Coordinates of C-alpha atoms in Angstrom, one line a residue:
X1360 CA 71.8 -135.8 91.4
X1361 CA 69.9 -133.9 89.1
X1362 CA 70.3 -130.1 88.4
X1363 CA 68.2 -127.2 87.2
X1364 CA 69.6 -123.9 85.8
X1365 CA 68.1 -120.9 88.1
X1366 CA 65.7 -120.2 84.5
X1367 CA 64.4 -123.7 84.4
X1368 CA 64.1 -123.3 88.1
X1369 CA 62.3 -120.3 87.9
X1370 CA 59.8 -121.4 85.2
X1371 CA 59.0 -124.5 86.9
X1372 CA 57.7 -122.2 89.8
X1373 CA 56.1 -120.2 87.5
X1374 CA 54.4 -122.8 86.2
X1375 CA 53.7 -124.7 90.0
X1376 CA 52.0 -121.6 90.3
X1377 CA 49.5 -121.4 87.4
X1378 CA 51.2 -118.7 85.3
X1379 CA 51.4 -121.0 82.1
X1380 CA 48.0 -122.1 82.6
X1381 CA 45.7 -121.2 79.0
X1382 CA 43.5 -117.9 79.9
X1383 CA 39.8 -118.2 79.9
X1384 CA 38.3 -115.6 77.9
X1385 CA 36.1 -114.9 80.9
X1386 CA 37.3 -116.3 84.4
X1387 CA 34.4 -118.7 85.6
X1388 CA 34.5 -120.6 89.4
X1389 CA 36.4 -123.5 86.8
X1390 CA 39.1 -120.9 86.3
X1391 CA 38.7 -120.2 90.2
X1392 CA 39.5 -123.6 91.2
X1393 CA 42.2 -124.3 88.6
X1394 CA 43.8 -121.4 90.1
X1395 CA 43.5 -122.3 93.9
X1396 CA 44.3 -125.5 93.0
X1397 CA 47.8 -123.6 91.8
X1398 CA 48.4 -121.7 95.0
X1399 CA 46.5 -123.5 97.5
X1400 CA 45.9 -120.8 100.0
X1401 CA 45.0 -117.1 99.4
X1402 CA 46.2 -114.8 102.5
X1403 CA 44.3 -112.5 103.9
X1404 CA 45.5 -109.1 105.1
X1405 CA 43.4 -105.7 106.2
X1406 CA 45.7 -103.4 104.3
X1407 CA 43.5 -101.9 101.4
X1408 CA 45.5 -99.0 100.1
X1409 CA 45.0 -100.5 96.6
X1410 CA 43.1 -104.0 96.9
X1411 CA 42.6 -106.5 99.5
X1412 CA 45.6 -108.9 99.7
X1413 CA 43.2 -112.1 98.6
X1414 CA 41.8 -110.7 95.4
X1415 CA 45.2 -110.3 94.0
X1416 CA 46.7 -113.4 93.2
X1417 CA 43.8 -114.3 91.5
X1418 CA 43.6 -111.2 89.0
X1419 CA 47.5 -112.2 88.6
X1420 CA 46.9 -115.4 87.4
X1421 CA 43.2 -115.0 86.1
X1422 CA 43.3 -111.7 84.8
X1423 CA 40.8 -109.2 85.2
X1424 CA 37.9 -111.4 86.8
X1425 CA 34.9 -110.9 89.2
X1426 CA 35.8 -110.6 92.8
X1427 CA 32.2 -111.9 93.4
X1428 CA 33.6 -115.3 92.1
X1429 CA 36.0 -115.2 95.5
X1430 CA 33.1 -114.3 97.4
X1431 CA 31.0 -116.9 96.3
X1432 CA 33.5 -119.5 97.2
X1433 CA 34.2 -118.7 100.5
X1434 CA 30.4 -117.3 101.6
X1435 CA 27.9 -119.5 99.7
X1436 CA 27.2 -123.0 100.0
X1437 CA 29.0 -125.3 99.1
X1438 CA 31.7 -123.4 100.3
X1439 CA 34.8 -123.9 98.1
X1440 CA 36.8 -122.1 101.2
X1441 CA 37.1 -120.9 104.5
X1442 CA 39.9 -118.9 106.5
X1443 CA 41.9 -120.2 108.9
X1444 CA 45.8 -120.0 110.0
X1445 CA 47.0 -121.8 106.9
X1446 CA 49.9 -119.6 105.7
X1447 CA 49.3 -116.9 108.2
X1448 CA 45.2 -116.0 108.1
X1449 CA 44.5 -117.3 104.9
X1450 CA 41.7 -118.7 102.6
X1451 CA 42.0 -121.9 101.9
X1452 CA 40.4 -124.9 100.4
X1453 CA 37.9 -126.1 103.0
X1454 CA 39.5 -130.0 102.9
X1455 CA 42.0 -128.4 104.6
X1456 CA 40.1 -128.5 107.7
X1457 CA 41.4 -131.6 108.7
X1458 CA 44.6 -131.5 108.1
X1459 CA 44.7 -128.1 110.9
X1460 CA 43.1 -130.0 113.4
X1461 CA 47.0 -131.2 114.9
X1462 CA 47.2 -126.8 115.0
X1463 CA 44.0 -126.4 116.7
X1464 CA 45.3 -129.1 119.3
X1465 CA 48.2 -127.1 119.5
X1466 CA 46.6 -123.8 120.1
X1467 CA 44.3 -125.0 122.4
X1468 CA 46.9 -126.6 124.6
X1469 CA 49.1 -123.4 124.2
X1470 CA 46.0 -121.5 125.4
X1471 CA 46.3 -119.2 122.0
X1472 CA 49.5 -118.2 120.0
X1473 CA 51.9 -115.4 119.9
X1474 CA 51.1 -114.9 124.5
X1475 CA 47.4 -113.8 123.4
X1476 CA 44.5 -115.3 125.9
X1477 CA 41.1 -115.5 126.4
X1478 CA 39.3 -115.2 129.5
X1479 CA 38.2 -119.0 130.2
X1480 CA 35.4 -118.6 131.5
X1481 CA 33.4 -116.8 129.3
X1482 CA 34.4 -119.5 126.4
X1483 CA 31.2 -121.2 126.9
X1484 CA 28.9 -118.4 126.9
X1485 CA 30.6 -117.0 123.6
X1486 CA 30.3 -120.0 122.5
X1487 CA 26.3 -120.7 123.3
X1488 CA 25.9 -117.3 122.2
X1489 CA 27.3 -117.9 118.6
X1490 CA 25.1 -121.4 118.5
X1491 CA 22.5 -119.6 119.2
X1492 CA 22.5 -116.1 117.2
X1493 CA 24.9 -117.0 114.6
X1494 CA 26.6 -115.8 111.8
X1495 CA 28.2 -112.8 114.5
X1496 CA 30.3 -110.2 114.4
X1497 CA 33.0 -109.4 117.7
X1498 CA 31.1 -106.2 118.0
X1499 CA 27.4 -108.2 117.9
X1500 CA 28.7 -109.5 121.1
X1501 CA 30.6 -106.7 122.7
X1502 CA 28.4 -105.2 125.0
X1503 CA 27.2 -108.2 126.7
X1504 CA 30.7 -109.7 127.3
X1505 CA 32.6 -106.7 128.6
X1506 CA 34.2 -107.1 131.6
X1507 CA 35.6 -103.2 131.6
X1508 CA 37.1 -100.7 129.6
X1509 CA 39.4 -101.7 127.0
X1510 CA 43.4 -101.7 127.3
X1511 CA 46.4 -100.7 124.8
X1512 CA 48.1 -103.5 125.5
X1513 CA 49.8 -105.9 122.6
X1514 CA 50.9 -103.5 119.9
X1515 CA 48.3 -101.4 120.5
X1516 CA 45.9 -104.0 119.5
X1517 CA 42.4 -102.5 121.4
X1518 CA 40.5 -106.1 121.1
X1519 CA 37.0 -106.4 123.2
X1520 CA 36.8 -109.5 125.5
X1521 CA 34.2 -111.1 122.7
X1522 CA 37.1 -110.5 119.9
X1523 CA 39.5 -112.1 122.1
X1524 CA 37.6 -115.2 123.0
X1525 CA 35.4 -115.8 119.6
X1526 CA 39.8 -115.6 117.8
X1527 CA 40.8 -117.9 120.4
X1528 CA 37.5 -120.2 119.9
X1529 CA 37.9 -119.8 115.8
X1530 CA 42.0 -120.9 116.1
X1531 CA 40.7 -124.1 118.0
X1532 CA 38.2 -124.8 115.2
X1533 CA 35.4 -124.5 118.1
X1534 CA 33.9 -121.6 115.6
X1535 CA 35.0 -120.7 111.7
X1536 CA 34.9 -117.4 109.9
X1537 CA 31.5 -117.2 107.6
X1538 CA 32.4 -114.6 106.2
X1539 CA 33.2 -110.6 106.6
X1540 CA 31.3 -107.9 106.0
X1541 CA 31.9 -104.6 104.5
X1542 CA 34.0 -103.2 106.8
X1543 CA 36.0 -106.2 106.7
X1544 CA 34.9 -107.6 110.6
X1545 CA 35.0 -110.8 110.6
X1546 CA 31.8 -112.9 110.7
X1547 CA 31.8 -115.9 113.4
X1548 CA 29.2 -119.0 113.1
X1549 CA 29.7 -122.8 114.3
X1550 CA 32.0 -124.8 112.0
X1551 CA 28.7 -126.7 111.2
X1552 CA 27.0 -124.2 109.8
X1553 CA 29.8 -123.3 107.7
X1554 CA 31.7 -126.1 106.4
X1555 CA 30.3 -129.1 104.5
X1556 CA 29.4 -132.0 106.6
X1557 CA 31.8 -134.3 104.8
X1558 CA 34.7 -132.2 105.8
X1559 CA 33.7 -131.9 109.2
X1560 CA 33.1 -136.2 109.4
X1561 CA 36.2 -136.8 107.5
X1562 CA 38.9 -138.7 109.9
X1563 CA 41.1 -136.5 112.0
X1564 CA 45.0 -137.7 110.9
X1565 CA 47.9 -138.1 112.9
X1566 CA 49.5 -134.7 113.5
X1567 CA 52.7 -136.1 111.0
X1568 CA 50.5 -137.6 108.3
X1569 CA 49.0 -134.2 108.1
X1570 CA 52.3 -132.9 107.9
X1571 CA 53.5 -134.9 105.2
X1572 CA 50.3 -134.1 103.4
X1573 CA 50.8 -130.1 103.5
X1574 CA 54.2 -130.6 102.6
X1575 CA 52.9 -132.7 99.6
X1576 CA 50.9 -129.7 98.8
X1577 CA 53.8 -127.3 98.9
X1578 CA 56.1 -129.0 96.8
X1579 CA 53.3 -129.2 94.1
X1580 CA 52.3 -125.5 94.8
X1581 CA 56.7 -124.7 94.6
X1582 CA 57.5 -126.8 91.9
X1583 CA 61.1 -126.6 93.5
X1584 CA 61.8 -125.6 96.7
X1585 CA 64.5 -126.4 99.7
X1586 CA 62.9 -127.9 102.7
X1587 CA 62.5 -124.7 104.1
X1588 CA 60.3 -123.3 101.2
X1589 CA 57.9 -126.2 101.6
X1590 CA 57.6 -125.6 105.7
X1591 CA 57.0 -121.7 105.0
X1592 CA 54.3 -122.7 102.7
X1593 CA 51.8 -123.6 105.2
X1594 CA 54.3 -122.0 108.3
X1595 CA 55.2 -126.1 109.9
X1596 CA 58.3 -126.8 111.7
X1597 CA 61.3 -127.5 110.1
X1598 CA 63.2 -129.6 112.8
X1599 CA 61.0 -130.4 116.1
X1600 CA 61.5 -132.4 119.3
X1601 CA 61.7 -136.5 118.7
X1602 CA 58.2 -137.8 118.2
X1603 CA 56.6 -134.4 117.0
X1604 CA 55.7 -133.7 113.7
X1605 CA 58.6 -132.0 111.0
X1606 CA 58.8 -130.7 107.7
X1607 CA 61.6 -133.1 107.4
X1608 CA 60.4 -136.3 108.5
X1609 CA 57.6 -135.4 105.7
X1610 CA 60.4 -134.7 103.4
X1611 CA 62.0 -138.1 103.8
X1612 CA 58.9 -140.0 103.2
X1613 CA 58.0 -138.1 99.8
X1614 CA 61.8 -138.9 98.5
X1615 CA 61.4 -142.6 99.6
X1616 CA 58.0 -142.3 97.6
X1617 CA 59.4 -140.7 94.9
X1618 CA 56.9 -137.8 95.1
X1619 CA 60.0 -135.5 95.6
X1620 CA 63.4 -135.6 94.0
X1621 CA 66.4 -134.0 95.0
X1622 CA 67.6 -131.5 92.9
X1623 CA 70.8 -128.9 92.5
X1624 CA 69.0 -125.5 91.4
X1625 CA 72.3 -123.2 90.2
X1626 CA 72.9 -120.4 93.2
X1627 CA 71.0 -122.0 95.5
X1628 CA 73.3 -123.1 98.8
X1629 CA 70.0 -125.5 100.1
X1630 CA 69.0 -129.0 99.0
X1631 CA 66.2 -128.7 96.6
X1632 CA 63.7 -131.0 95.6
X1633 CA 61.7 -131.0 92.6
X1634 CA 57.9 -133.0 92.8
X1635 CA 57.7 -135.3 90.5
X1636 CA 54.8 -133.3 88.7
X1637 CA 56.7 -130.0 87.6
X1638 CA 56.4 -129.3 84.2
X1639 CA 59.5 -127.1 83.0
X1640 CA 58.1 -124.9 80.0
X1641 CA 60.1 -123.6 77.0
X1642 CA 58.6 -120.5 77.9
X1643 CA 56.5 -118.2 80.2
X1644 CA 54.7 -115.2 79.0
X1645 CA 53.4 -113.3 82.0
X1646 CA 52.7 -110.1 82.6
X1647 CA 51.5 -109.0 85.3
X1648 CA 51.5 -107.2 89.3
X1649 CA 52.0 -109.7 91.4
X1650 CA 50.9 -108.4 95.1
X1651 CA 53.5 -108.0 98.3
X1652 CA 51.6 -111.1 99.5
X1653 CA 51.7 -113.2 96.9
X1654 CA 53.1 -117.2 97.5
X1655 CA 55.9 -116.0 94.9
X1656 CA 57.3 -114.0 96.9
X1657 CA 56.4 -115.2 100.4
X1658 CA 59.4 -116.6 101.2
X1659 CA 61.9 -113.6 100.5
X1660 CA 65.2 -115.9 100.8
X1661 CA 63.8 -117.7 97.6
X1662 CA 62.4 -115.0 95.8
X1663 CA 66.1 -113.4 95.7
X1664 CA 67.9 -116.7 94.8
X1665 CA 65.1 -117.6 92.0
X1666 CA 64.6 -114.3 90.6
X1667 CA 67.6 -111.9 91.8
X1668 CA 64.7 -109.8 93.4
X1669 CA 65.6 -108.5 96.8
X1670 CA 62.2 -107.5 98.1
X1671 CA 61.1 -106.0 101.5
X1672 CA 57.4 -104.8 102.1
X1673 CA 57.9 -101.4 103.5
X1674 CA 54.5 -100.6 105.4
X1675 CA 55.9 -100.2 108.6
X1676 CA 59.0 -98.6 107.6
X1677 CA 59.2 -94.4 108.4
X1678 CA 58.2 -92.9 105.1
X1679 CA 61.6 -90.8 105.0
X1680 CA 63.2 -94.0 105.6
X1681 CA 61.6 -96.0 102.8
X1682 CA 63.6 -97.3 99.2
X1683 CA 60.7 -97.5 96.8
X1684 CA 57.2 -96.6 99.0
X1685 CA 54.8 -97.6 100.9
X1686 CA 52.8 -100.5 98.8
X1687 CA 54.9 -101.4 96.1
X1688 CA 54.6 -104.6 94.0
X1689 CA 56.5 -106.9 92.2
X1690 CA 56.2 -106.6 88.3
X1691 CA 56.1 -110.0 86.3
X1692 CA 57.1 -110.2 83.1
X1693 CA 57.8 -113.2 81.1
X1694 CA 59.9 -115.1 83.4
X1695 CA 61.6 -112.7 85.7
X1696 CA 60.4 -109.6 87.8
X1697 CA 61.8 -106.7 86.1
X1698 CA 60.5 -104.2 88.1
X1699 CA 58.6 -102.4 91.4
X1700 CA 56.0 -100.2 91.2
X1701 CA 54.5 -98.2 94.3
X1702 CA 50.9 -98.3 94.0
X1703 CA 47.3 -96.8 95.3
X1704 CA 44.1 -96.8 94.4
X1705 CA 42.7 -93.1 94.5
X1706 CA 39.0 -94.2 94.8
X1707 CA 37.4 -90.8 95.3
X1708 CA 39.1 -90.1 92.2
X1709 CA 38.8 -92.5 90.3
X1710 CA 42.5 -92.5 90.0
X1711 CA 45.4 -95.5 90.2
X1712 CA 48.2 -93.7 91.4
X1713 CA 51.7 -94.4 90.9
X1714 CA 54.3 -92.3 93.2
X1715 CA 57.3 -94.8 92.2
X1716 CA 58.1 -96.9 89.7
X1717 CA 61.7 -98.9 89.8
X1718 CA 63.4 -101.1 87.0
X1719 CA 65.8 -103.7 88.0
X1720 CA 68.9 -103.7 86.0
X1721 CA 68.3 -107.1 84.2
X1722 CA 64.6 -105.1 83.1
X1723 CA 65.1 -105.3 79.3
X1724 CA 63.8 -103.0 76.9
X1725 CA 60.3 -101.9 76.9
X1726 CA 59.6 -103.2 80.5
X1727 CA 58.0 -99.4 80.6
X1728 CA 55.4 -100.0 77.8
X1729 CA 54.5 -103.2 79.1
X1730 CA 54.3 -101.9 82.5
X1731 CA 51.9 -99.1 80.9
X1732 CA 50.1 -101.6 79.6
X1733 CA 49.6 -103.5 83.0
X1734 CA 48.7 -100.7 85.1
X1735 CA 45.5 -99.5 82.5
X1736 CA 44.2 -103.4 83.0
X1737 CA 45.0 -102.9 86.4
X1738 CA 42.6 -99.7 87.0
X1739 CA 40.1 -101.1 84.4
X1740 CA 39.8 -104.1 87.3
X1741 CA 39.8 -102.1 89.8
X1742 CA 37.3 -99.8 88.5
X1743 CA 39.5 -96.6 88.3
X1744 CA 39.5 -94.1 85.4
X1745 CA 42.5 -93.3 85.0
X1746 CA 46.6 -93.8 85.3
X1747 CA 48.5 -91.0 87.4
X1748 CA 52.1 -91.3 87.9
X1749 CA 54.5 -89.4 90.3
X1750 CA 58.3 -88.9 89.6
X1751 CA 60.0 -91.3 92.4
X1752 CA 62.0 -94.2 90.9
X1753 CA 64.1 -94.9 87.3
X1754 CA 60.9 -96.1 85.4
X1755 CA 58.3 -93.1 86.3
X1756 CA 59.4 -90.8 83.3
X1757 CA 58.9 -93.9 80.9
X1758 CA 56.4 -95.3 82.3
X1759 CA 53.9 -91.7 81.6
X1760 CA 55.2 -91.5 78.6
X1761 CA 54.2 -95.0 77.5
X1762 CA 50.9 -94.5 79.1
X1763 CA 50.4 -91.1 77.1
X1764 CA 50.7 -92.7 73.7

């Protein structure tokens, strides 16, 4: 069997993930698609205390880009993406579209995921309503669908009967997302008027051989990765009942085709497998933030054994219980993540600020000017003036003094 140091490991992931890639001077929808071609899906999250969860992987792989290039693809025709439950809700490449229709089966047979419902009978009526009036939003339709006053009831989640039904209509791929508007609702429309009409005619596969194909598209997006990385990638079952679709009947067949090859990666206690396209460069030179919801470090188990990097988003965590803050990313640099830095975009202000900044103890010397250097291209992206940091963490004095020179 072959075997990979944890560094030759770690820049074949790097590289999987478009870090090596050349920079263009100016990123152009070419650089968009090499790069989401790299990750393969972008999640989506509403948290916005510095930038929206999609935007950031592409500024840490494209640099300092228009976000009207991410807009573009996923609003405009031809529509480069579209949301759906990929990774969890997450842009992705709208060929995809197929390969969820074995989910969308699912859902619809499970009448929703995570115990959510929809009231059945107003399906249709949402439905002819969205045909009808579309592009909507939940709210476009709330009035006419409610059937009383709203409940507090999972989490706390206050959804309107029309939010409830069009989310339970969009996971079984009887409607897609068009879009979102400012306030980040999202924007319902039939899958027709969305998607390109050869994705929508292209052939349904089995519910495996779509498996295997995500899979595929893991292990090129990994690099390296145990079995379990790959079925995190796109959240597929490991291990399922006989005759159901698994990560490791897909796993099998890639070996046998020699699309995958098992490796040893030093540290690791799983099987790896290496796709037969990684590329391990002499070198990586990154630098750069890397966003809590970034595909390098999705999967926390394999962030830790590839980079040393125990990392724990710490959102909903009490603020007097929390290590390093409230939004704190990962900071890149070379090869390795040699630091955390608790961020937040003061827009009023005009201000990035920086409560916490944390070195890790393999950071090597002048991780704080480089870090300086980072957070100014940072705000310049983001629009913000200037660089403010607080006093929490190891790195904070160094970090304001770098940034003062």
């Amino acid at each position: 069997m072959e075997s990979l140091t944890r560094l030759q490991a770690r820049r074949v992931a790097l590289a999987a993930q478009g870090f090596t890639d050349r920079p263009h001077a100016t990123p152009s929808m070419r650089t968009f698609d090499r790069t989401l071609e790299r990750t393969g899906v972008l999640q989506v999250d509403s948290v916005n205390v510095l930038q929206r969860a999609h935007y950031m992987p592409l500024y840490s792989r494209m640099g300092p880009y228009d976000v009207d290039l991410l807009r573009r693809a996923a609003e405009r025709r031809p529509r480069r993406v579209v949301e759906y439950w990929a990774h969890v809700q997450a842009l992705m490449p709208v060929d995809l579209w197929p390969l969820m229709r074995h989910r969308m089966d699912t859902y619809r047979s499970e009448r929703g995921k995570w115990g959510f419902t929809a009231d059945a009978e107003l399906e249709p009526r949402v439905l002819a309503a969205v045909r009808d009036r579309g592009p909507v939003t939940a709210r476009d339709l709330e009035e006419e669908f409610s059937t009383g006053p709203r409940t507090k009831e999972h989490w706390g989640w206050n959804w309107s009967e029309s939010r409830k039904v069009l989310d339970y209509l969009y996971l079984v791929g009887d409607v897609a997302i068009a879009g979102r508007t400012s306030q980040f609702e999202v924007v319902y429309d039939v899958p027709e008027r969305v998607l390109p009409a050869a994705v929508l005619d292209a052939p349904t596969p089995t519910p495996q051989e779509a498996v295997t194909e995500l899979v595929r598209r893991a292990a090129r997006s990994h690099g390296v990765a145990s079995a379990t990385c790959l079925a995190d990638y796109y959240r597929l079952r490991l291990q399922s009942a006989p005759g159901r679709p698994s990560v490791k009947t897909a796993v099998e067949e890639l070996v046998e085709s020699g699309e995958l090859t098992p490796v040893a990666v030093q540290g690791w206690k799983r099987q790896a497998y290496l796709h037969r396209d990684a590329r391990v460069p002499r070198r990586v030179g990154a630098r750069t933030l890397l966003s809590p919801f970034d595909p390098v470090v999705w999967e926390r188990a394999r962030a830790e054994a590839l980079f040393e990097f125990f990392y724990r988003i710490e959102i909903y965590v009490p603020k007097e219980k929390r290590l390093h803050g409230y939004y704190v990313l990962p900071f890149l640099l070379g090869d390795r993540l040699v630091a955390r830095v608790d961020l937040k975009a003061d827009r009023a202000s005009r201000t990035l600020l920086v409560p916490g900044a944390f070195a890790e103890e393999h950071a090597p010397d002048g991780t704080a000017e480089e870090l300086a250097v980072e957070l100014r291209r940072l705000a310049g992206w983001l629009g913000l003036d200037d660089v403010v940091v607080g006093r929490h963490g190891d790195l904070s004095d160094a970090v304001r003094v770098a940034l003062a020179r």
